Coordinates of C-alpha atoms and ligand atoms in Angstrom, one line a residue:
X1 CA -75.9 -98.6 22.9
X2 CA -74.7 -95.7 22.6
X3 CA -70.5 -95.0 22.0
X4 CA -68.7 -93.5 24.3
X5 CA -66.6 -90.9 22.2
X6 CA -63.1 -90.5 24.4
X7 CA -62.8 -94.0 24.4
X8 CA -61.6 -94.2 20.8
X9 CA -59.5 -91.0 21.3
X10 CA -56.4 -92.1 23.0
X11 CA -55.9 -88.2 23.7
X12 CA -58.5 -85.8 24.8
X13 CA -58.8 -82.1 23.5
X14 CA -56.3 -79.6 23.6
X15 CA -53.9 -82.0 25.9
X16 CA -53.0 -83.6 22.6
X17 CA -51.6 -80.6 21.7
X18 CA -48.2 -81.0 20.6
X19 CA -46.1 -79.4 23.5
X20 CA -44.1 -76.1 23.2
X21 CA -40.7 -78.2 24.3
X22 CA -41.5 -80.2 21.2
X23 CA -42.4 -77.9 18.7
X24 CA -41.0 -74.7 18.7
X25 CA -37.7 -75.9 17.9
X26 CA -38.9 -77.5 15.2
X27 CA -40.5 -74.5 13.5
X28 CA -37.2 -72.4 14.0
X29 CA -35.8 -73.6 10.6
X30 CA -38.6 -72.7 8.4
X31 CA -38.4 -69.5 6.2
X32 CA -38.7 -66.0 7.8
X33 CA -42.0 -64.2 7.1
X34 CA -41.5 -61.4 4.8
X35 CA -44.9 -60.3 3.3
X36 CA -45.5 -56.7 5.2
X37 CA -49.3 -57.2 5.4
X38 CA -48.8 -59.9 8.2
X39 CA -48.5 -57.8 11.3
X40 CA -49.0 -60.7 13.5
X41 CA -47.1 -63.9 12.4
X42 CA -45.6 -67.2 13.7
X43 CA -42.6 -65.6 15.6
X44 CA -44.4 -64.3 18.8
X45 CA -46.5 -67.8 19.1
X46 CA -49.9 -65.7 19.1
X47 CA -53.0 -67.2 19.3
X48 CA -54.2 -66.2 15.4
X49 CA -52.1 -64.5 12.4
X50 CA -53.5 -61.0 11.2
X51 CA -53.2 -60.1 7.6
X52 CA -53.7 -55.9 6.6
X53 CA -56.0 -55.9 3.9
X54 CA -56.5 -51.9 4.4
X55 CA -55.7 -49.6 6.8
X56 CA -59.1 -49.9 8.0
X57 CA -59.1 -53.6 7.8
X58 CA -57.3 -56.7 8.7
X59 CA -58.0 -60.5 8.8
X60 CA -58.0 -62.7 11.3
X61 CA -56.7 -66.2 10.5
X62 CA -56.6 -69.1 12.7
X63 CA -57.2 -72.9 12.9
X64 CA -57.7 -75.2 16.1
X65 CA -59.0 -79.3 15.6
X66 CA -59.0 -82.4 17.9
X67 CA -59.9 -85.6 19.4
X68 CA -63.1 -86.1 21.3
X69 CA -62.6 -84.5 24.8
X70 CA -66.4 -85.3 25.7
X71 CA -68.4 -87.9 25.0
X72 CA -71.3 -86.7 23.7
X73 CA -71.0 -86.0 19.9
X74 CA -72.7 -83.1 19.9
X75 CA -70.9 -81.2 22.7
X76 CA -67.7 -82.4 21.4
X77 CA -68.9 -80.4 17.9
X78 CA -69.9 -77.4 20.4
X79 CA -66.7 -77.2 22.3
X80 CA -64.2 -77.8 19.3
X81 CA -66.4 -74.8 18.0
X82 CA -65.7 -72.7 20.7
X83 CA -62.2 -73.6 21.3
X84 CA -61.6 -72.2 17.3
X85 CA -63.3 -68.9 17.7
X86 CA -61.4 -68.2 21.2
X87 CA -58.6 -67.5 19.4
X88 CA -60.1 -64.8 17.3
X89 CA -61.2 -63.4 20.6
X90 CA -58.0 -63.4 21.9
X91 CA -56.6 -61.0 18.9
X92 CA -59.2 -58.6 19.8
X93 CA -60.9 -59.9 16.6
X94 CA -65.1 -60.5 15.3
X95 CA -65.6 -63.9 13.6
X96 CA -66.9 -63.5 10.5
X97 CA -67.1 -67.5 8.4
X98 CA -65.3 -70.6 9.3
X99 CA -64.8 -73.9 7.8
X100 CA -65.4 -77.3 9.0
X101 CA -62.3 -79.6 9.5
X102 CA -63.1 -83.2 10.2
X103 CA -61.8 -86.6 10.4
X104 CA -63.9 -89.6 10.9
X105 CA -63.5 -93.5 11.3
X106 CA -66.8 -94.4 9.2
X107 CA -65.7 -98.2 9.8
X108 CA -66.5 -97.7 13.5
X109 CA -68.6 -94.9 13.9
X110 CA -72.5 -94.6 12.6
X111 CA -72.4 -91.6 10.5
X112 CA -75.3 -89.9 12.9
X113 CA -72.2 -89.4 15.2
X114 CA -70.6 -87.3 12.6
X115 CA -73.5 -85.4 11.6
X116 CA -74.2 -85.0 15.6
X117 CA -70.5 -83.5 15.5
X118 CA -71.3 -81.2 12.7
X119 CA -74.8 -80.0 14.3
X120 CA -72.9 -78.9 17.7
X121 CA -70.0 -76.8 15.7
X122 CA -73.0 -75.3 13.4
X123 CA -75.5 -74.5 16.6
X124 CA -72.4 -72.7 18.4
X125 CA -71.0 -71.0 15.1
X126 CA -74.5 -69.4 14.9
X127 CA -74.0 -68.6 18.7
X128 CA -70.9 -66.5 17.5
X129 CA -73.6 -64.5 15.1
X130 CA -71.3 -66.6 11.7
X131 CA -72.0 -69.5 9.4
X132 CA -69.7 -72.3 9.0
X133 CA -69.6 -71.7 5.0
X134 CA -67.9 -75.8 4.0
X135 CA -65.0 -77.6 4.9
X136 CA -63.2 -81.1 4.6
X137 CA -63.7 -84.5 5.6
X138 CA -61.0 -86.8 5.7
X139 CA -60.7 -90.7 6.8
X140 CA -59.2 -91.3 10.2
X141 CA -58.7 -94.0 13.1
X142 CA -59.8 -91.6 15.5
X143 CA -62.3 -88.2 15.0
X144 CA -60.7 -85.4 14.7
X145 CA -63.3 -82.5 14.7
X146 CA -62.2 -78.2 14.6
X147 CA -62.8 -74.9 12.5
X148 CA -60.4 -72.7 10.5
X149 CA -61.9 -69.4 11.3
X150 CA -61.6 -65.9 9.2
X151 CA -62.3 -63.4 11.6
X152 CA -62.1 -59.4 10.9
X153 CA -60.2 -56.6 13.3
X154 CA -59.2 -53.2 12.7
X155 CA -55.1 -52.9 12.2
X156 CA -54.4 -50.2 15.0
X157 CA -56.7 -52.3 17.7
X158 CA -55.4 -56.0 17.0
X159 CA -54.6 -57.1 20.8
X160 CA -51.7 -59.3 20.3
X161 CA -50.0 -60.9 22.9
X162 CA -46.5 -59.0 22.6
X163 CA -47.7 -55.3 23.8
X164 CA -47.9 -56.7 27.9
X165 CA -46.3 -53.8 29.8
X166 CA -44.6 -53.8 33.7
X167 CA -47.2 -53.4 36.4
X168 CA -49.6 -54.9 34.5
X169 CA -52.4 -56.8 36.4
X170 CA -53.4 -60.4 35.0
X171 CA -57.0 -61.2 35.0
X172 CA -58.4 -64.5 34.2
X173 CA -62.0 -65.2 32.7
X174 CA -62.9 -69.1 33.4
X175 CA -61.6 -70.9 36.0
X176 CA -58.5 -74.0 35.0
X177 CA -58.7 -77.3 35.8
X178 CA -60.7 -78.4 32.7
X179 CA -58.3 -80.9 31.1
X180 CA -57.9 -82.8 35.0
X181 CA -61.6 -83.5 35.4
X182 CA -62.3 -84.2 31.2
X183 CA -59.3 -86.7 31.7
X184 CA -61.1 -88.3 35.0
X185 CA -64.4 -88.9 33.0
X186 CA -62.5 -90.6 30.5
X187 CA -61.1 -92.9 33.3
X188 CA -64.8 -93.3 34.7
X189 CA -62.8 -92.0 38.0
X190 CA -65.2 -88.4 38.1
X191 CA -67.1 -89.3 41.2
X192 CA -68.0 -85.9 41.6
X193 CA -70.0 -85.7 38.0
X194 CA -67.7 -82.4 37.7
X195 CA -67.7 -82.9 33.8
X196 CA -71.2 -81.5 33.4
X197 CA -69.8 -78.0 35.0
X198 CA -66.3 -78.7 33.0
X199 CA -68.7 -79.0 29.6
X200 CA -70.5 -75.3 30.2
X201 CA -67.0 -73.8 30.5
X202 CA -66.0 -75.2 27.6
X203 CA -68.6 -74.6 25.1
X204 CA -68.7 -70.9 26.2
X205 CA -67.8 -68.7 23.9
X206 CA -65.2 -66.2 25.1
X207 CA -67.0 -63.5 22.9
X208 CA -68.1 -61.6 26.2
X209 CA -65.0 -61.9 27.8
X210 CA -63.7 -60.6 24.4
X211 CA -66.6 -57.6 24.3
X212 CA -65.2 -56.6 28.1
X213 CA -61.9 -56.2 27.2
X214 CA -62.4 -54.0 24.2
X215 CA -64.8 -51.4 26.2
X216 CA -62.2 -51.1 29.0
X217 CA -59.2 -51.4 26.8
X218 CA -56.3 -53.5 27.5
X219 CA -52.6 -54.5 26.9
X220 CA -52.4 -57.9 25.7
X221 CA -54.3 -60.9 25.9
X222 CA -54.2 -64.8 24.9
X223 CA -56.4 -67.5 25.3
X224 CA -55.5 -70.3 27.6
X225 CA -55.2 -73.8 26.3
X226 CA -53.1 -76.9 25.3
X227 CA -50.0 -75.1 27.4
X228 CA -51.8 -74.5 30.6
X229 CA -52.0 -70.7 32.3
X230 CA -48.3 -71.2 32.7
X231 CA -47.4 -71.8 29.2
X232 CA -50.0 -69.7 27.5
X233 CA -48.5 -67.0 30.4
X234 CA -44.9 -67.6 29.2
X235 CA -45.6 -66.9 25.8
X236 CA -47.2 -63.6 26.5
X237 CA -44.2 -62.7 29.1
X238 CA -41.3 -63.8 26.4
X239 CA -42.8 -61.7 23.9
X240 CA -43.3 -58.4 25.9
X241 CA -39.4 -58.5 27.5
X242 CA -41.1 -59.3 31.1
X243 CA -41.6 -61.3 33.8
X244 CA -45.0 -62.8 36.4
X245 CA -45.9 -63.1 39.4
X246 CA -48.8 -65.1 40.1
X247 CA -50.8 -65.8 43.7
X248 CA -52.2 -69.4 43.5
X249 CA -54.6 -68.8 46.0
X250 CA -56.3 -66.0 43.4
X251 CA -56.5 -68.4 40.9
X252 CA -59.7 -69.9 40.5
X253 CA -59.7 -73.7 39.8
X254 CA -62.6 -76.3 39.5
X255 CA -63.0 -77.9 42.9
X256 CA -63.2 -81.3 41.6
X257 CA -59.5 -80.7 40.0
X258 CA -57.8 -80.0 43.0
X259 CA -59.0 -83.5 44.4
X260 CA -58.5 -85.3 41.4
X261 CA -54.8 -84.3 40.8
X262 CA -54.2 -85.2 44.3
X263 CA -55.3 -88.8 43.8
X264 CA -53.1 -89.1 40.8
X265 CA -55.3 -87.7 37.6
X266 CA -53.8 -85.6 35.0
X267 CA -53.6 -86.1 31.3
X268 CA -50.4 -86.5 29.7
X269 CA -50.2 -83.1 28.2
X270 CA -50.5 -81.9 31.9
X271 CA -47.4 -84.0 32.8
X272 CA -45.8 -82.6 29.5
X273 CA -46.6 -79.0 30.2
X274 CA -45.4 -79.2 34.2
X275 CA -41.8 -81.1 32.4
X276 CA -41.1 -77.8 29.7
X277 CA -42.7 -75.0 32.5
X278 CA -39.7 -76.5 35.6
X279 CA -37.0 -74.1 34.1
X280 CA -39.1 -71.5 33.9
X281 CA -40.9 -71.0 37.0
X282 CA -39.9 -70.2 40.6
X283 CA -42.6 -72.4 42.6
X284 CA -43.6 -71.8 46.3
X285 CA -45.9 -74.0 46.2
X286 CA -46.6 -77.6 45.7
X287 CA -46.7 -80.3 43.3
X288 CA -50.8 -80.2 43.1
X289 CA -50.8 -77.0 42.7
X290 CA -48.1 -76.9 40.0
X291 CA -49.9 -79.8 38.4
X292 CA -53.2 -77.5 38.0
X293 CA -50.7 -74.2 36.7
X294 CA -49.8 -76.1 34.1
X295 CA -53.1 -78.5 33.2
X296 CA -53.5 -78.7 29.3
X297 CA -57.4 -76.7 29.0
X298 CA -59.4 -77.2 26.2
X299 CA -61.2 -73.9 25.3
X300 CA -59.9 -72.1 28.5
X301 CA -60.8 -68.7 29.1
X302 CA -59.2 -65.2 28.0
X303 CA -55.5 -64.2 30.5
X304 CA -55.3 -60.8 30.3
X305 CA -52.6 -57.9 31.0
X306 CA -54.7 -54.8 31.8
X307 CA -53.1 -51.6 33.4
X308 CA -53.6 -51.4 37.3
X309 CA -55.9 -48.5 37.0
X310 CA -58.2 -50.2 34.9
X311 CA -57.8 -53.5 36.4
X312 CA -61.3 -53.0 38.9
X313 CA -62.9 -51.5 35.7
X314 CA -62.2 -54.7 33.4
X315 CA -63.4 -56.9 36.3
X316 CA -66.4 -55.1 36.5
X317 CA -67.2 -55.3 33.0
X318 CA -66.8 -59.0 33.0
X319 CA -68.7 -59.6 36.0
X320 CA -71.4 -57.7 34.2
X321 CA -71.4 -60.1 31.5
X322 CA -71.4 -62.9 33.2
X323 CA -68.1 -64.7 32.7
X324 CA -67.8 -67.9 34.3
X325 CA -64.3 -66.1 36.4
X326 CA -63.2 -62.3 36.6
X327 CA -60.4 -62.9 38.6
X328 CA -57.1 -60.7 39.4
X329 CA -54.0 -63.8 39.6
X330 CA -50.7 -61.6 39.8
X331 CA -48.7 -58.9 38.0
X332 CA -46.1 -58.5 35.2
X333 CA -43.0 -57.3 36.8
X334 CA -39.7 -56.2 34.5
X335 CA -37.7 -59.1 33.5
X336 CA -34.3 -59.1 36.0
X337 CA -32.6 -61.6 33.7
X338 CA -33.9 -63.6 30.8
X339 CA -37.8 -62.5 30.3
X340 CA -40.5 -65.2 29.8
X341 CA -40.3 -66.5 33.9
X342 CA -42.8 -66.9 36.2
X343 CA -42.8 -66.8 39.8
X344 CA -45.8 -68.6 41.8
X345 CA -46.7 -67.6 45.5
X346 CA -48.8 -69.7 47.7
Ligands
CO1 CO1 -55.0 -69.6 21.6
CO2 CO1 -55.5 -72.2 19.2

């Protein structure tokens, strides 16, 4: 028999992200960065810290692990693979090594299952044009399975997620609605069998996206994840000073995801997400829709702030490529009071 993975997780991907409402309050005490190399460190809540080695050269540091979110061994190893790269990507960054991080329950779990894992994160690593160069293995209830990746970019190009500017237009690269349907498998309620369209999205690598963006040249960008588009959006929006205005009906969203929320299915990182986003966003829509705004993806696609008048340029460049969305969702508009707000239009 074969075991069903995300029925020893009791949480599923990047929904067991810790939420923003919990954590950034917590971080606020620790010490001040004050080495002048990092140009890009915790206080902006970027996706990846940058380090200047030269002026011609700066690293790319970042870390992102989990519990199973699929069931199959190996495309859990693929998409926690993915998911850790995307956020080199979303600096503007190349990969260049990475390191495995893993936890595994060898009481309950066949180590096959483990070295499945390890195959999926290796295959997709080599997909990404690096090697996964060691790592560390640690003894847990539940497996935990991610990448600490070294990536390289050049200092004056590092595409943070603070340089957004007013009248920028947003553009989305995968559709949302990932961490609804993975959540619905888990509960054997996908009738639709949407999780074999919600596994391509998220073992695909968001290099192209990435490639598209630098040719056209862009603003800002993050990846979207644990937080939701709403989340991942406020972040970008609190640190440029501004506001957003998104249209839901731009937004794409995985079919199955709208009808799934609507019969009750969201993960609890969803629910978590929707709870911190209320006093930040001015909704004219409804509770569905809100649910799927703020639905905790794992290995989400890239949200970018591109100026207007290369807004039809980037989208051509990613529909080149192939991404699986190239989608224009709303605007940045100047912050008329505190900045970091969203408004949603139907
Ligand atoms: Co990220
Ligand atoms: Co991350």
């Amino acid at each position: 028999m074969t075991v069903r993975l995300t029925q020893i997780a009791k949480r599923a991907g990047c929904a067991a992200k810790h939420p923003p409402g919990y954590l950034f309050p917590l971080l606020k005490n620790l010490p001040k960065i004050v080495d002048p190399n990092v140009l890009v460190g915790n206080a902006t809540a970027d996706d990846a810290a940058v380090y200047r080695i030269s002026d011609e050269i700066a690293l790319v540091l970042t870390t992102d692990f989990f519990t199973p979110v699929v069931d199959d061994p190996y495309d859990f190893g693929s998409i926690a693979a993915a998911n850790a790269l995307s956020d080199v990507y979303a600096m503007g960054g190349r990969p260049l090594t990475a390191l495995n991080l893993v936890g595994f329950p060898d009481e309950i779990l066949d180590g096959q299952v483990l070295a499945r894992i390890l195959e999926g994160g290796a295959a997709k690593a080599r997909e990404a044009g690096i090697d996964i160069v060691g790592g560390h293995t640690i003894k847990t209830d539940e497996p935990i399975y991610g990448l600490a990746v070294t990536g390289v970019v050049h200092p004056d190009r590092i595409l943070s997620n603070d340089r957004a500017k007013e009248g920028d237009v947003l553009v989305l690269t995968k559709p949302i609605g990932i961490g609804i349907i993975t959540t619905a498998a888990k509960q054997d309620r996908d009738t639709g069998g949407a999780i074999a369209e919600a596994i391509r999205l998220m073992s695909m690598l968001n290099r192209d996206a990435c490639d598209a963006m630098l040719e056209v040249g862009v603003h800002a960008v993050t990846d979207v994840t644990g937080f939701g588009l709403l989340g991942h959006l406020r972040n970008m929006t609190l640190a440029s000073g501004l506001e957003a205005e998104i249209e839901l009906a731009r937004v794409p969203v995985i079919a199955a995801a709208k009808t799934y929320v609507e019969g009750g299915i969201a993960p609890g990182g969803t629910h978590a997400n929707h709870r911190f986003m209320a006093e930040h966003v001015d909704y004219e829509v409804d509770k569905t829709a809100q649910l799927l705004l703020c639905d905790a993806q794992t290995s989400g696609g890239l949200l970018i702030a591109v100026p207007e008048g290369k807004a039809a340029q980037l989208v051509a460049a990613l529909e080149k490529r192939g991404t699986p969305a190239a989608a224009r969702i709303g605007r940045l508009t100047s912050a008329r009071g505190v900045a970091g707000r969203a408004r949603v239009r139907p």
